[in-house]
């Protein structure tokens, strides 16, 4: 029993440490790419070409004093960023990096992922309510409504994938794409799923919960030091895991394109995640922010009917040609 526990613990550490390093350099990549798009240099002072900037930012947040608002609910105020950060790490438990290279491989891996991602809103709600600030509370309410709205269309899109493959196991979803990636037969569904990922992670053009113009940074406005850092780490870890899930569902996960086996499986998976991460950054740099009424209208009046329509279309085609998996 102790050996199993130790092995699992080492596997978790082996996942968490590279993930935190990836999140740190994700922030640097974002600042560099946005600086290039805006014709400026970006971070270039600390280390060669700014490569040590994420470490300096982390050290600064670590040594700063944590300010606790006088009228805040202190216990919930401290627990909220921890909740967000831990949930962003738990999501990685079912993500397979290659065949057999996964911490847990349940049959309902897709359902587990949706359940954990839906719990992420609790950290935001708790932080907004416990801060006892009207700006933080309004940002938290916005985030809850937004995440619930887009989770429905995301779930229906994932059901499309599971219907075509015949399983909710993420490893089997990847292995079912050996001949053709699902992005080709399910292109509109994949686009809706990725846009849902943008809304789930509160990224441009759906970053209304963090709208600094009217909410002074939104639900995390009262946080400083490590509390803010945990929210920051959780948000960026969620972006990377959403890129990983999109790769698994629509781009064949660790499978190489056209059967070319030049690179190891894990490298292909990492490259696909990098593609979606860069897409997150470019979208932030080039698109304006939606108004909140436009955001909700897009979720309920556009994406939800389209997701249902494609679901019924997929069922009709699979049943009509007797292609439903056993």
mmCIF file of C-alpha atoms in Angstrom:
data_model
loop_
_atom_site.group_PDB
_atom_site.id
_atom_site.type_symbol
_atom_site.label_atom_id
_atom_site.label_comp_id
_atom_site.label_asym_id
_atom_site.label_seq_id
_atom_site.Cartn_x
_atom_site.Cartn_y
_atom_site.Cartn_z
ATOM 1 C CA UNK A 1 0.000 0.000 0.000
ATOM 2 C CA UNK A 2 2.783 2.416 0.931
ATOM 3 C CA UNK A 3 4.609 1.652 -2.302
ATOM 4 C CA UNK A 4 1.476 2.447 -4.331
ATOM 5 C CA UNK A 5 0.973 5.676 -2.396
ATOM 6 C CA UNK A 6 4.618 6.693 -2.926
ATOM 7 C CA UNK A 7 4.439 5.924 -6.651
ATOM 8 C CA UNK A 8 1.264 7.976 -7.051
ATOM 9 C CA UNK A 9 2.764 10.854 -5.063
ATOM 10 C CA UNK A 10 5.898 10.884 -7.227
ATOM 11 C CA UNK A 11 3.763 10.826 -10.379
ATOM 12 C CA UNK A 12 1.814 13.838 -9.101
ATOM 13 C CA UNK A 13 5.035 15.733 -8.273
ATOM 14 C CA UNK A 14 6.420 14.789 -11.686
ATOM 15 C CA UNK A 15 3.348 16.422 -13.252
ATOM 16 C CA UNK A 16 2.921 19.485 -11.015
ATOM 17 C CA UNK A 17 6.487 20.840 -11.133
ATOM 18 C CA UNK A 18 6.774 20.911 -14.978
ATOM 19 C CA UNK A 19 3.239 22.338 -15.102
ATOM 20 C CA UNK A 20 4.174 25.254 -12.816
ATOM 21 C CA UNK A 21 7.301 25.920 -14.899
ATOM 22 C CA UNK A 22 5.169 25.808 -18.066
ATOM 23 C CA UNK A 23 2.676 28.275 -16.538
ATOM 24 C CA UNK A 24 5.523 30.631 -15.572
ATOM 25 C CA UNK A 25 6.957 30.680 -19.075
ATOM 26 C CA UNK A 26 3.484 30.817 -20.603
ATOM 27 C CA UNK A 27 3.194 34.289 -19.055
ATOM 28 C CA UNK A 28 6.535 35.301 -20.580
ATOM 29 C CA UNK A 29 5.511 33.906 -23.982
ATOM 30 C CA UNK A 30 2.262 35.836 -23.811
ATOM 31 C CA UNK A 31 4.003 39.109 -23.033
ATOM 32 C CA UNK A 32 6.599 38.551 -25.787
ATOM 33 C CA UNK A 33 4.054 37.635 -28.475
ATOM 34 C CA UNK A 34 1.753 40.538 -27.582
ATOM 35 C CA UNK A 35 4.746 42.881 -27.588
ATOM 36 C CA UNK A 36 5.686 41.672 -31.069
ATOM 37 C CA UNK A 37 2.136 42.210 -32.338
ATOM 38 C CA UNK A 38 2.123 45.722 -30.835
ATOM 39 C CA UNK A 39 5.620 46.525 -32.189
ATOM 40 C CA UNK A 40 7.441 46.793 -28.873
ATOM 41 C CA UNK A 41 10.065 44.717 -27.063
ATOM 42 C CA UNK A 42 8.318 43.209 -24.040
ATOM 43 C CA UNK A 43 10.286 41.967 -20.977
ATOM 44 C CA UNK A 44 14.013 42.132 -21.794
ATOM 45 C CA UNK A 45 15.820 43.302 -18.646
ATOM 46 C CA UNK A 46 15.997 40.376 -16.197
ATOM 47 C CA UNK A 47 18.107 37.583 -17.679
ATOM 48 C CA UNK A 48 19.011 37.041 -21.313
ATOM 49 C CA UNK A 49 16.132 38.480 -23.394
ATOM 50 C CA UNK A 50 13.982 38.517 -20.237
ATOM 51 C CA UNK A 51 14.102 34.738 -19.646
ATOM 52 C CA UNK A 52 14.284 35.198 -15.859
ATOM 53 C CA UNK A 53 11.313 37.589 -15.722
ATOM 54 C CA UNK A 54 8.779 34.906 -14.578
ATOM 55 C CA UNK A 55 11.070 33.943 -11.689
ATOM 56 C CA UNK A 56 11.386 37.597 -10.672
ATOM 57 C CA UNK A 57 7.608 38.065 -10.823
ATOM 58 C CA UNK A 58 7.050 34.948 -8.712
ATOM 59 C CA UNK A 59 9.623 36.053 -6.139
ATOM 60 C CA UNK A 60 8.054 39.507 -5.943
ATOM 61 C CA UNK A 61 4.585 38.056 -5.260
ATOM 62 C CA UNK A 62 6.021 35.586 -2.745
ATOM 63 C CA UNK A 63 7.764 38.215 -0.580
ATOM 64 C CA UNK A 64 4.959 40.797 -0.680
ATOM 65 C CA UNK A 65 2.743 41.243 2.344
ATOM 66 C CA UNK A 66 -0.696 39.618 2.109
ATOM 67 C CA UNK A 67 -3.324 42.291 2.733
ATOM 68 C CA UNK A 68 -6.538 41.012 4.339
ATOM 69 C CA UNK A 69 -9.516 43.412 3.994
ATOM 70 C CA UNK A 70 -11.015 44.476 7.317
ATOM 71 C CA UNK A 71 -14.608 43.477 6.502
ATOM 72 C CA UNK A 72 -13.764 40.303 4.592
ATOM 73 C CA UNK A 73 -14.599 36.769 5.697
ATOM 74 C CA UNK A 74 -10.969 35.837 6.311
ATOM 75 C CA UNK A 75 -11.300 32.023 6.194
ATOM 76 C CA UNK A 76 -13.160 31.958 2.875
ATOM 77 C CA UNK A 77 -11.022 34.808 1.538
ATOM 78 C CA UNK A 78 -7.879 32.693 2.034
ATOM 79 C CA UNK A 79 -9.439 29.420 0.851
ATOM 80 C CA UNK A 80 -10.829 30.793 -2.453
ATOM 81 C CA UNK A 81 -7.506 31.075 -4.376
ATOM 82 C CA UNK A 82 -6.397 27.700 -2.956
ATOM 83 C CA UNK A 83 -9.631 26.145 -4.252
ATOM 84 C CA UNK A 84 -9.110 27.590 -7.728
ATOM 85 C CA UNK A 85 -5.468 26.499 -7.880
ATOM 86 C CA UNK A 86 -6.064 22.944 -6.614
ATOM 87 C CA UNK A 87 -8.980 22.371 -9.010
ATOM 88 C CA UNK A 88 -6.827 23.498 -11.937
ATOM 89 C CA UNK A 89 -4.244 20.850 -10.977
ATOM 90 C CA UNK A 90 -6.767 18.052 -10.348
ATOM 91 C CA UNK A 91 -8.008 18.363 -13.933
ATOM 92 C CA UNK A 92 -4.655 17.040 -15.187
ATOM 93 C CA UNK A 93 -5.173 13.662 -13.486
ATOM 94 C CA UNK A 94 -7.055 12.215 -16.484
ATOM 95 C CA UNK A 95 -5.074 13.881 -19.302
ATOM 96 C CA UNK A 96 -3.007 11.212 -21.155
ATOM 97 C CA UNK A 97 0.330 12.481 -22.507
ATOM 98 C CA UNK A 98 0.892 9.265 -24.460
ATOM 99 C CA UNK A 99 -0.509 5.748 -24.392
ATOM 100 C CA UNK A 100 -0.442 4.613 -20.744
ATOM 101 C CA UNK A 101 1.260 7.828 -19.574
ATOM 102 C CA UNK A 102 -1.555 9.139 -17.373
ATOM 103 C CA UNK A 103 -2.087 9.341 -13.600
ATOM 104 C CA UNK A 104 -5.654 7.960 -13.734
ATOM 105 C CA UNK A 105 -7.461 6.533 -16.749
ATOM 106 C CA UNK A 106 -11.136 6.106 -15.770
ATOM 107 C CA UNK A 107 -13.809 5.055 -18.231
ATOM 108 C CA UNK A 108 -15.658 8.318 -17.548
ATOM 109 C CA UNK A 109 -12.621 10.570 -17.962
ATOM 110 C CA UNK A 110 -14.475 13.114 -20.099
ATOM 111 C CA UNK A 111 -17.285 13.363 -17.543
ATOM 112 C CA UNK A 112 -14.725 13.747 -14.730
ATOM 113 C CA UNK A 113 -13.084 16.628 -16.613
ATOM 114 C CA UNK A 114 -16.400 18.439 -17.120
ATOM 115 C CA UNK A 115 -17.288 17.959 -13.447
ATOM 116 C CA UNK A 116 -13.973 19.402 -12.228
ATOM 117 C CA UNK A 117 -14.107 22.341 -14.651
ATOM 118 C CA UNK A 118 -17.636 23.168 -13.469
ATOM 119 C CA UNK A 119 -16.406 23.265 -9.862
ATOM 120 C CA UNK A 120 -13.909 25.996 -10.788
ATOM 121 C CA UNK A 121 -16.626 28.627 -10.530
ATOM 122 C CA UNK A 122 -16.864 28.058 -6.763
ATOM 123 C CA UNK A 123 -13.424 29.548 -6.133
ATOM 124 C CA UNK A 124 -14.417 32.658 -8.070
ATOM 125 C CA UNK A 125 -17.795 32.969 -6.327
ATOM 126 C CA UNK A 126 -16.286 32.474 -2.865
ATOM 127 C CA UNK A 127 -13.576 35.062 -3.542
ATOM 128 C CA UNK A 128 -16.113 37.638 -4.769
ATOM 129 C CA UNK A 129 -18.484 37.139 -1.848
ATOM 130 C CA UNK A 130 -15.848 36.887 0.903
ATOM 131 C CA UNK A 131 -14.055 40.067 -0.235
ATOM 132 C CA UNK A 132 -17.082 42.163 0.799
ATOM 133 C CA UNK A 133 -16.481 44.406 -2.225
ATOM 134 C CA UNK A 134 -19.168 45.313 -4.735
ATOM 135 C CA UNK A 135 -16.700 45.160 -7.637
ATOM 136 C CA UNK A 136 -15.410 41.720 -6.662
ATOM 137 C CA UNK A 137 -18.954 40.425 -6.081
ATOM 138 C CA UNK A 138 -20.199 41.700 -9.451
ATOM 139 C CA UNK A 139 -17.199 40.097 -11.173
ATOM 140 C CA UNK A 140 -17.918 36.794 -9.418
ATOM 141 C CA UNK A 141 -21.588 36.859 -10.500
ATOM 142 C CA UNK A 142 -20.553 37.555 -14.065
ATOM 143 C CA UNK A 143 -18.105 34.662 -14.014
ATOM 144 C CA UNK A 144 -20.689 32.227 -12.623
ATOM 145 C CA UNK A 145 -23.279 33.148 -15.275
ATOM 146 C CA UNK A 146 -20.687 33.012 -18.050
ATOM 147 C CA UNK A 147 -19.224 29.635 -17.077
ATOM 148 C CA UNK A 148 -22.648 28.012 -16.667
ATOM 149 C CA UNK A 149 -23.781 29.400 -20.033
ATOM 150 C CA UNK A 150 -20.840 28.073 -22.037
ATOM 151 C CA UNK A 151 -20.380 24.791 -20.147
ATOM 152 C CA UNK A 152 -23.643 23.520 -21.652
ATOM 153 C CA UNK A 153 -22.545 23.960 -25.271
ATOM 154 C CA UNK A 154 -19.083 22.595 -24.376
ATOM 155 C CA UNK A 155 -20.644 19.501 -22.834
ATOM 156 C CA UNK A 156 -22.855 18.899 -25.875
ATOM 157 C CA UNK A 157 -19.794 19.289 -28.140
ATOM 158 C CA UNK A 158 -17.921 16.707 -26.050
ATOM 159 C CA UNK A 159 -20.947 14.377 -26.297
ATOM 160 C CA UNK A 160 -20.600 14.622 -30.093
ATOM 161 C CA UNK A 161 -17.039 13.332 -29.804
ATOM 162 C CA UNK A 162 -18.003 10.557 -27.388
ATOM 163 C CA UNK A 163 -20.906 9.552 -29.654
ATOM 164 C CA UNK A 164 -18.606 9.159 -32.655
ATOM 165 C CA UNK A 165 -15.984 7.230 -30.669
ATOM 166 C CA UNK A 166 -18.306 5.241 -28.386
ATOM 167 C CA UNK A 167 -16.514 5.968 -25.102
ATOM 168 C CA UNK A 168 -15.811 8.687 -22.528
ATOM 169 C CA UNK A 169 -12.290 7.373 -21.877
ATOM 170 C CA UNK A 170 -9.799 10.005 -23.084
ATOM 171 C CA UNK A 171 -7.135 7.451 -24.062
ATOM 172 C CA UNK A 172 -9.616 5.545 -26.226
ATOM 173 C CA UNK A 173 -10.801 8.822 -27.787
ATOM 174 C CA UNK A 174 -7.227 9.419 -28.970
ATOM 175 C CA UNK A 175 -6.650 5.875 -30.225
ATOM 176 C CA UNK A 176 -9.925 6.049 -32.197
ATOM 177 C CA UNK A 177 -8.413 8.890 -34.258
ATOM 178 C CA UNK A 178 -5.594 6.832 -35.772
ATOM 179 C CA UNK A 179 -7.093 7.014 -39.270
ATOM 180 C CA UNK A 180 -8.648 10.490 -39.186
ATOM 181 C CA UNK A 181 -8.651 13.277 -36.604
ATOM 182 C CA UNK A 182 -12.123 14.303 -35.462
ATOM 183 C CA UNK A 183 -11.448 17.941 -36.341
ATOM 184 C CA UNK A 184 -12.204 17.096 -39.997
ATOM 185 C CA UNK A 185 -15.687 15.513 -39.663
ATOM 186 C CA UNK A 186 -16.562 17.705 -36.646
ATOM 187 C CA UNK A 187 -14.984 21.025 -37.667
ATOM 188 C CA UNK A 188 -17.907 23.295 -36.571
ATOM 189 C CA UNK A 189 -18.130 21.407 -33.260
ATOM 190 C CA UNK A 190 -14.382 21.816 -32.662
ATOM 191 C CA UNK A 191 -14.595 25.572 -33.287
ATOM 192 C CA UNK A 192 -17.517 25.910 -30.840
ATOM 193 C CA UNK A 193 -15.640 23.807 -28.286
ATOM 194 C CA UNK A 194 -12.538 26.006 -28.502
ATOM 195 C CA UNK A 195 -14.608 29.200 -28.196
ATOM 196 C CA UNK A 196 -16.266 27.610 -25.147
ATOM 197 C CA UNK A 197 -12.764 27.042 -23.733
ATOM 198 C CA UNK A 198 -12.070 30.776 -24.142
ATOM 199 C CA UNK A 199 -15.239 31.594 -22.190
ATOM 200 C CA UNK A 200 -14.516 28.955 -19.521
ATOM 201 C CA UNK A 201 -11.067 30.377 -18.819
ATOM 202 C CA UNK A 202 -12.285 34.022 -18.855
ATOM 203 C CA UNK A 203 -10.003 34.919 -21.752
ATOM 204 C CA UNK A 204 -10.413 37.516 -24.475
ATOM 205 C CA UNK A 205 -12.875 38.299 -25.899
ATOM 206 C CA UNK A 206 -14.840 36.813 -22.976
ATOM 207 C CA UNK A 207 -12.895 38.275 -20.029
ATOM 208 C CA UNK A 208 -15.882 40.192 -18.662
ATOM 209 C CA UNK A 209 -15.371 38.930 -15.070
ATOM 210 C CA UNK A 210 -11.979 40.693 -15.087
ATOM 211 C CA UNK A 211 -13.005 43.819 -16.970
ATOM 212 C CA UNK A 212 -10.651 46.408 -15.499
ATOM 213 C CA UNK A 213 -12.527 49.343 -17.068
ATOM 214 C CA UNK A 214 -15.729 48.901 -15.053
ATOM 215 C CA UNK A 215 -14.835 46.372 -12.318
ATOM 216 C CA UNK A 216 -11.287 47.457 -11.378
ATOM 217 C CA UNK A 217 -9.956 43.938 -12.126
ATOM 218 C CA UNK A 218 -13.083 42.036 -11.043
ATOM 219 C CA UNK A 219 -13.311 39.194 -8.528
ATOM 220 C CA UNK A 220 -9.604 39.293 -7.562
ATOM 221 C CA UNK A 221 -9.458 43.050 -6.945
ATOM 222 C CA UNK A 222 -8.904 42.656 -3.159
ATOM 223 C CA UNK A 223 -6.151 40.044 -3.517
ATOM 224 C CA UNK A 224 -2.421 40.653 -3.376
ATOM 225 C CA UNK A 225 0.773 38.644 -2.977
ATOM 226 C CA UNK A 226 0.267 34.854 -2.972
ATOM 227 C CA UNK A 227 -3.529 35.022 -3.149
ATOM 228 C CA UNK A 228 -3.325 36.844 -6.467
ATOM 229 C CA UNK A 229 -0.507 34.531 -7.604
ATOM 230 C CA UNK A 230 -2.643 31.422 -6.977
ATOM 231 C CA UNK A 231 -5.524 32.866 -9.019
ATOM 232 C CA UNK A 232 -3.029 33.713 -11.743
ATOM 233 C CA UNK A 233 -1.482 30.218 -11.730
ATOM 234 C CA UNK A 234 -4.905 28.563 -11.713
ATOM 235 C CA UNK A 235 -6.145 30.599 -14.675
ATOM 236 C CA UNK A 236 -3.098 29.868 -16.822
ATOM 237 C CA UNK A 237 -3.023 26.177 -15.818
ATOM 238 C CA UNK A 238 -6.678 25.980 -16.908
ATOM 239 C CA UNK A 239 -5.756 27.432 -20.300
ATOM 240 C CA UNK A 240 -3.065 24.800 -20.815
ATOM 241 C CA UNK A 241 -5.369 21.939 -19.754
ATOM 242 C CA UNK A 242 -8.137 23.226 -22.043
ATOM 243 C CA UNK A 243 -5.629 23.218 -24.898
ATOM 244 C CA UNK A 244 -4.742 19.639 -23.959
ATOM 245 C CA UNK A 245 -8.386 18.514 -23.910
ATOM 246 C CA UNK A 246 -9.061 20.153 -27.289
ATOM 247 C CA UNK A 247 -6.011 18.369 -28.701
ATOM 248 C CA UNK A 248 -7.228 15.033 -27.328
ATOM 249 C CA UNK A 249 -10.789 15.408 -28.610
ATOM 250 C CA UNK A 250 -10.140 16.865 -32.053
ATOM 251 C CA UNK A 251 -6.437 16.718 -33.001
ATOM 252 C CA UNK A 252 -5.580 13.151 -32.071
ATOM 253 C CA UNK A 253 -3.758 13.886 -28.807
ATOM 254 C CA UNK A 254 -0.253 12.408 -29.017
ATOM 255 C CA UNK A 255 -0.783 10.928 -32.506
ATOM 256 C CA UNK A 256 1.526 12.336 -35.167
ATOM 257 C CA UNK A 257 -0.013 13.874 -38.316
ATOM 258 C CA UNK A 258 -0.247 11.653 -41.388
ATOM 259 C CA UNK A 259 1.375 8.777 -39.502
ATOM 260 C CA UNK A 260 4.767 10.529 -39.395
ATOM 261 C CA UNK A 261 6.635 9.183 -36.369
ATOM 262 C CA UNK A 262 9.636 11.538 -36.394
ATOM 263 C CA UNK A 263 9.085 12.815 -32.847
ATOM 264 C CA UNK A 264 8.047 10.960 -29.658
ATOM 265 C CA UNK A 265 4.335 10.888 -28.802
ATOM 266 C CA UNK A 266 4.647 13.271 -25.859
ATOM 267 C CA UNK A 267 6.391 15.878 -28.043
ATOM 268 C CA UNK A 268 3.530 15.853 -30.557
ATOM 269 C CA UNK A 269 1.042 16.338 -27.728
ATOM 270 C CA UNK A 270 3.096 19.217 -26.333
ATOM 271 C CA UNK A 271 3.308 20.881 -29.750
ATOM 272 C CA UNK A 272 -0.467 20.715 -30.153
ATOM 273 C CA UNK A 273 -0.951 22.274 -26.715
ATOM 274 C CA UNK A 274 1.517 25.027 -27.690
ATOM 275 C CA UNK A 275 -0.534 25.691 -30.827
ATOM 276 C CA UNK A 276 -3.680 26.315 -28.761
ATOM 277 C CA UNK A 277 -1.763 28.347 -26.166
ATOM 278 C CA UNK A 278 -0.433 30.654 -28.893
ATOM 279 C CA UNK A 279 -3.967 30.873 -30.296
ATOM 280 C CA UNK A 280 -5.191 32.020 -26.854
ATOM 281 C CA UNK A 281 -2.535 34.758 -26.879
ATOM 282 C CA UNK A 282 -3.125 35.934 -30.458
ATOM 283 C CA UNK A 283 -6.884 36.135 -29.884
ATOM 284 C CA UNK A 284 -6.269 38.305 -26.829
ATOM 285 C CA UNK A 285 -4.048 40.624 -28.861
ATOM 286 C CA UNK A 286 -6.308 41.105 -31.897
ATOM 287 C CA UNK A 287 -9.930 40.945 -30.699
ATOM 288 C CA UNK A 288 -11.927 43.531 -28.710
ATOM 289 C CA UNK A 289 -13.947 42.594 -25.642
ATOM 290 C CA UNK A 290 -17.648 41.718 -25.936
ATOM 291 C CA UNK A 291 -20.328 43.606 -24.057
ATOM 292 C CA UNK A 292 -21.928 41.426 -21.402
ATOM 293 C CA UNK A 293 -25.307 41.257 -23.124
ATOM 294 C CA UNK A 294 -23.545 40.170 -26.351
ATOM 295 C CA UNK A 295 -21.672 37.504 -24.405
ATOM 296 C CA UNK A 296 -24.835 35.953 -22.962
ATOM 297 C CA UNK A 297 -26.735 36.253 -26.253
ATOM 298 C CA UNK A 298 -23.921 34.419 -28.068
ATOM 299 C CA UNK A 299 -23.943 31.616 -25.492
ATOM 300 C CA UNK A 300 -27.689 31.008 -25.233
ATOM 301 C CA UNK A 301 -29.066 32.078 -28.620
ATOM 302 C CA UNK A 302 -26.221 31.006 -30.901
ATOM 303 C CA UNK A 303 -23.924 28.326 -29.462
ATOM 304 C CA UNK A 304 -26.538 26.299 -27.591
ATOM 305 C CA UNK A 305 -28.931 25.872 -30.586
ATOM 306 C CA UNK A 306 -25.971 25.178 -32.906
ATOM 307 C CA UNK A 307 -24.496 22.581 -30.530
ATOM 308 C CA UNK A 308 -27.878 20.822 -30.252
ATOM 309 C CA UNK A 309 -28.352 20.960 -34.039
ATOM 310 C CA UNK A 310 -24.966 19.357 -34.696
ATOM 311 C CA UNK A 311 -25.665 16.754 -32.013
ATOM 312 C CA UNK A 312 -28.917 15.691 -33.702
ATOM 313 C CA UNK A 313 -27.186 15.800 -37.094
ATOM 314 C CA UNK A 314 -24.414 13.508 -35.809
ATOM 315 C CA UNK A 315 -26.962 11.089 -34.322
ATOM 316 C CA UNK A 316 -28.949 11.066 -37.564
ATOM 317 C CA UNK A 317 -25.897 10.369 -39.738
ATOM 318 C CA UNK A 318 -24.514 7.658 -37.429
ATOM 319 C CA UNK A 319 -27.878 5.899 -37.131
ATOM 320 C CA UNK A 320 -28.742 6.313 -40.820
ATOM 321 C CA UNK A 321 -25.508 4.674 -41.969
ATOM 322 C CA UNK A 322 -25.425 2.256 -39.016
ATOM 323 C CA UNK A 323 -22.082 3.664 -37.862
ATOM 324 C CA UNK A 324 -22.936 3.866 -34.154
ATOM 325 C CA UNK A 325 -20.086 2.278 -32.144
ATOM 326 C CA UNK A 326 -21.005 -0.725 -30.012
#
